[in-house]
mmCIF file of C-alpha atoms in Angstrom:
data_model
loop_
_atom_site.group_PDB
_atom_site.id
_atom_site.type_symbol
_atom_site.label_atom_id
_atom_site.label_comp_id
_atom_site.label_asym_id
_atom_site.label_seq_id
_atom_site.Cartn_x
_atom_site.Cartn_y
_atom_site.Cartn_z
ATOM 1 C CA MET A 1 123.033 87.488 138.535
ATOM 2 C CA THR A 2 122.021 84.649 136.240
ATOM 3 C CA ASP A 3 118.481 83.455 136.929
ATOM 4 C CA THR A 4 117.046 81.290 134.191
ATOM 5 C CA GLY A 5 113.519 81.668 135.543
ATOM 6 C CA LEU A 6 112.653 78.326 134.024
ATOM 7 C CA GLU A 7 112.056 76.182 137.084
ATOM 8 C CA PRO A 8 108.495 74.882 136.688
ATOM 9 C CA ARG A 9 106.306 74.940 139.744
ATOM 10 C CA PRO A 10 103.101 73.018 140.405
ATOM 11 C CA GLY A 11 100.487 74.084 137.873
ATOM 12 C CA ALA A 12 103.048 75.621 135.516
ATOM 13 C CA GLY A 13 101.816 76.130 131.991
ATOM 14 C CA THR A 14 98.158 76.154 132.923
ATOM 15 C CA GLY A 15 95.653 78.957 132.958
ATOM 16 C CA THR A 16 95.990 82.385 131.442
ATOM 17 C CA ALA A 17 97.871 85.452 132.474
ATOM 18 C CA GLY A 18 95.216 87.957 131.439
ATOM 19 C CA GLY A 19 94.237 90.439 134.110
ATOM 20 C CA ILE A 20 97.219 89.750 136.371
ATOM 21 C CA THR A 21 99.265 92.763 137.343
ATOM 22 C CA GLY A 22 102.925 93.263 138.129
ATOM 23 C CA GLY A 23 105.811 92.906 135.710
ATOM 24 C CA GLY A 24 103.570 92.956 132.684
ATOM 25 C CA VAL A 25 101.449 90.233 131.200
ATOM 26 C CA GLY A 26 99.186 89.889 128.249
ATOM 27 C CA GLY A 27 99.399 86.387 126.925
ATOM 28 C CA ASP A 28 98.503 82.852 127.772
ATOM 29 C CA ALA A 29 100.823 81.235 130.326
ATOM 30 C CA ASP A 30 101.899 78.614 127.787
ATOM 31 C CA GLU A 31 102.848 81.366 125.313
ATOM 32 C CA VAL A 32 104.925 83.201 127.912
ATOM 33 C CA TRP A 33 106.737 79.976 128.853
ATOM 34 C CA ALA A 34 107.303 79.236 125.141
ATOM 35 C CA ILE A 35 108.863 82.691 124.667
ATOM 36 C CA ALA A 36 111.208 82.029 127.589
ATOM 37 C CA GLU A 37 112.189 78.582 126.312
ATOM 38 C CA ARG A 38 112.895 79.841 122.790
ATOM 39 C CA ALA A 39 114.936 82.776 124.036
ATOM 40 C CA ARG A 40 116.964 80.553 126.338
ATOM 41 C CA SER A 41 117.667 78.060 123.542
ATOM 42 C CA CYS A 42 119.306 80.636 121.259
ATOM 43 C CA GLN A 43 123.039 80.475 120.625
ATOM 44 C CA GLY A 44 124.844 82.959 122.823
ATOM 45 C CA VAL A 45 122.226 82.939 125.599
ATOM 46 C CA ALA A 46 123.412 81.592 128.958
ATOM 47 C CA GLY A 47 120.095 82.303 130.645
ATOM 48 C CA LEU A 48 117.412 84.838 131.405
ATOM 49 C CA SER A 49 117.727 87.727 133.834
ATOM 50 C CA GLY A 50 115.270 89.647 135.945
ATOM 51 C CA GLY A 51 117.430 92.740 135.769
ATOM 52 C CA GLN A 52 119.084 94.588 138.622
ATOM 53 C CA PHE A 53 115.872 94.786 140.642
ATOM 54 C CA GLY A 54 114.093 91.706 139.287
ATOM 55 C CA THR A 55 111.551 93.764 137.390
ATOM 56 C CA VAL A 56 111.680 91.803 134.138
ATOM 57 C CA ALA A 57 109.223 89.076 135.030
ATOM 58 C CA THR A 58 105.766 87.762 134.335
ATOM 59 C CA TYR A 59 103.516 86.855 137.223
ATOM 60 C CA LEU A 60 101.360 83.854 136.470
ATOM 61 C CA PRO A 61 98.979 81.971 138.748
ATOM 62 C CA GLY A 62 101.192 80.509 141.468
ATOM 63 C CA GLU A 63 104.477 81.320 139.729
ATOM 64 C CA ARG A 64 106.855 84.046 138.616
ATOM 65 C CA LEU A 65 108.727 83.705 135.323
ATOM 66 C CA THR A 66 111.907 85.774 135.439
ATOM 67 C CA GLY A 67 113.379 87.261 132.268
ATOM 68 C CA VAL A 68 110.232 87.780 130.177
ATOM 69 C CA SER A 69 107.706 90.571 130.567
ATOM 70 C CA VAL A 70 104.690 90.769 128.263
ATOM 71 C CA ASN A 71 102.103 93.524 128.006
ATOM 72 C CA ASP A 72 99.651 94.699 125.361
ATOM 73 C CA ARG A 73 102.316 96.578 123.383
ATOM 74 C CA ALA A 74 105.602 94.736 123.812
ATOM 75 C CA VAL A 75 107.522 91.670 124.874
ATOM 76 C CA GLU A 76 110.655 92.422 126.876
ATOM 77 C CA ILE A 77 113.305 89.734 127.220
ATOM 78 C CA ALA A 78 116.338 90.215 129.449
ATOM 79 C CA ILE A 79 119.190 87.800 128.805
ATOM 80 C CA VAL A 80 122.600 86.831 130.087
ATOM 81 C CA ALA A 81 124.770 86.529 126.977
ATOM 82 C CA THR A 82 127.919 84.515 126.384
ATOM 83 C CA THR A 83 131.136 85.835 124.866
ATOM 84 C CA ASP A 84 131.211 83.289 122.037
ATOM 85 C CA ARG A 85 129.488 85.554 119.481
ATOM 86 C CA PRO A 86 128.821 89.251 118.893
ATOM 87 C CA LEU A 87 126.132 90.617 121.218
ATOM 88 C CA PRO A 88 124.022 92.205 118.429
ATOM 89 C CA GLU A 89 123.834 88.804 116.687
ATOM 90 C CA THR A 90 122.638 87.150 119.888
ATOM 91 C CA ALA A 91 119.975 89.799 120.469
ATOM 92 C CA ASP A 92 118.794 89.566 116.849
ATOM 93 C CA GLU A 93 118.542 85.777 117.054
ATOM 94 C CA VAL A 94 116.442 85.982 120.223
ATOM 95 C CA ARG A 95 114.167 88.566 118.607
ATOM 96 C CA ARG A 96 113.685 86.411 115.495
ATOM 97 C CA ALA A 97 113.109 83.270 117.581
ATOM 98 C CA VAL A 98 110.142 84.724 119.448
ATOM 99 C CA THR A 99 108.582 87.079 116.905
ATOM 100 C CA ASP A 100 105.907 84.586 115.866
ATOM 101 C CA LEU A 101 104.902 84.120 119.523
ATOM 102 C CA ALA A 102 104.727 87.867 120.216
ATOM 103 C CA GLY A 103 101.333 88.297 118.577
ATOM 104 C CA GLY A 104 102.297 91.436 116.667
ATOM 105 C CA ARG A 105 103.875 93.071 119.715
ATOM 106 C CA ARG A 106 107.269 94.742 119.508
ATOM 107 C CA VAL A 107 110.054 92.465 120.848
ATOM 108 C CA ASN A 108 112.731 94.193 122.934
ATOM 109 C CA VAL A 109 115.824 92.216 123.881
ATOM 110 C CA ARG A 110 118.199 93.594 126.464
ATOM 111 C CA ILE A 111 121.496 92.130 127.604
ATOM 112 C CA ASP A 112 121.832 92.394 131.379
ATOM 113 C CA ASP A 113 125.044 90.454 131.857
ATOM 114 C CA ILE A 114 127.810 88.684 129.934
ATOM 115 C CA VAL A 115 129.532 85.453 130.936
ATOM 116 C CA GLU A 116 132.464 83.487 129.493
ATOM 117 C CA GLY A 117 132.038 80.839 126.825
ATOM 118 C CA PRO A 118 129.090 78.823 125.617
#
């Protein structure tokens, strides 16, 4: 179930996501990638998840970033957590790590799966 969604494709990190539909968007492609990278780098995060049906994703020109969905009101981040720390602490750290990139939007962090160790 773990899908980090962080495999760059040709043209990754260029252009904007405005006006693209499906999975929620609302920020510059570089900002969305930065949110994903920060979330993934937090202690207790093994990777990002698209959810059971792959609906937590941002569609960018020529690419799909799994695990982060951004719209005008909120940023949703779906993670795969590790067992090495309490889950609420992991979720709080992810939320704090991306708040400055959220542009005033609410940041929702959901834990889709849990795996052993760091």
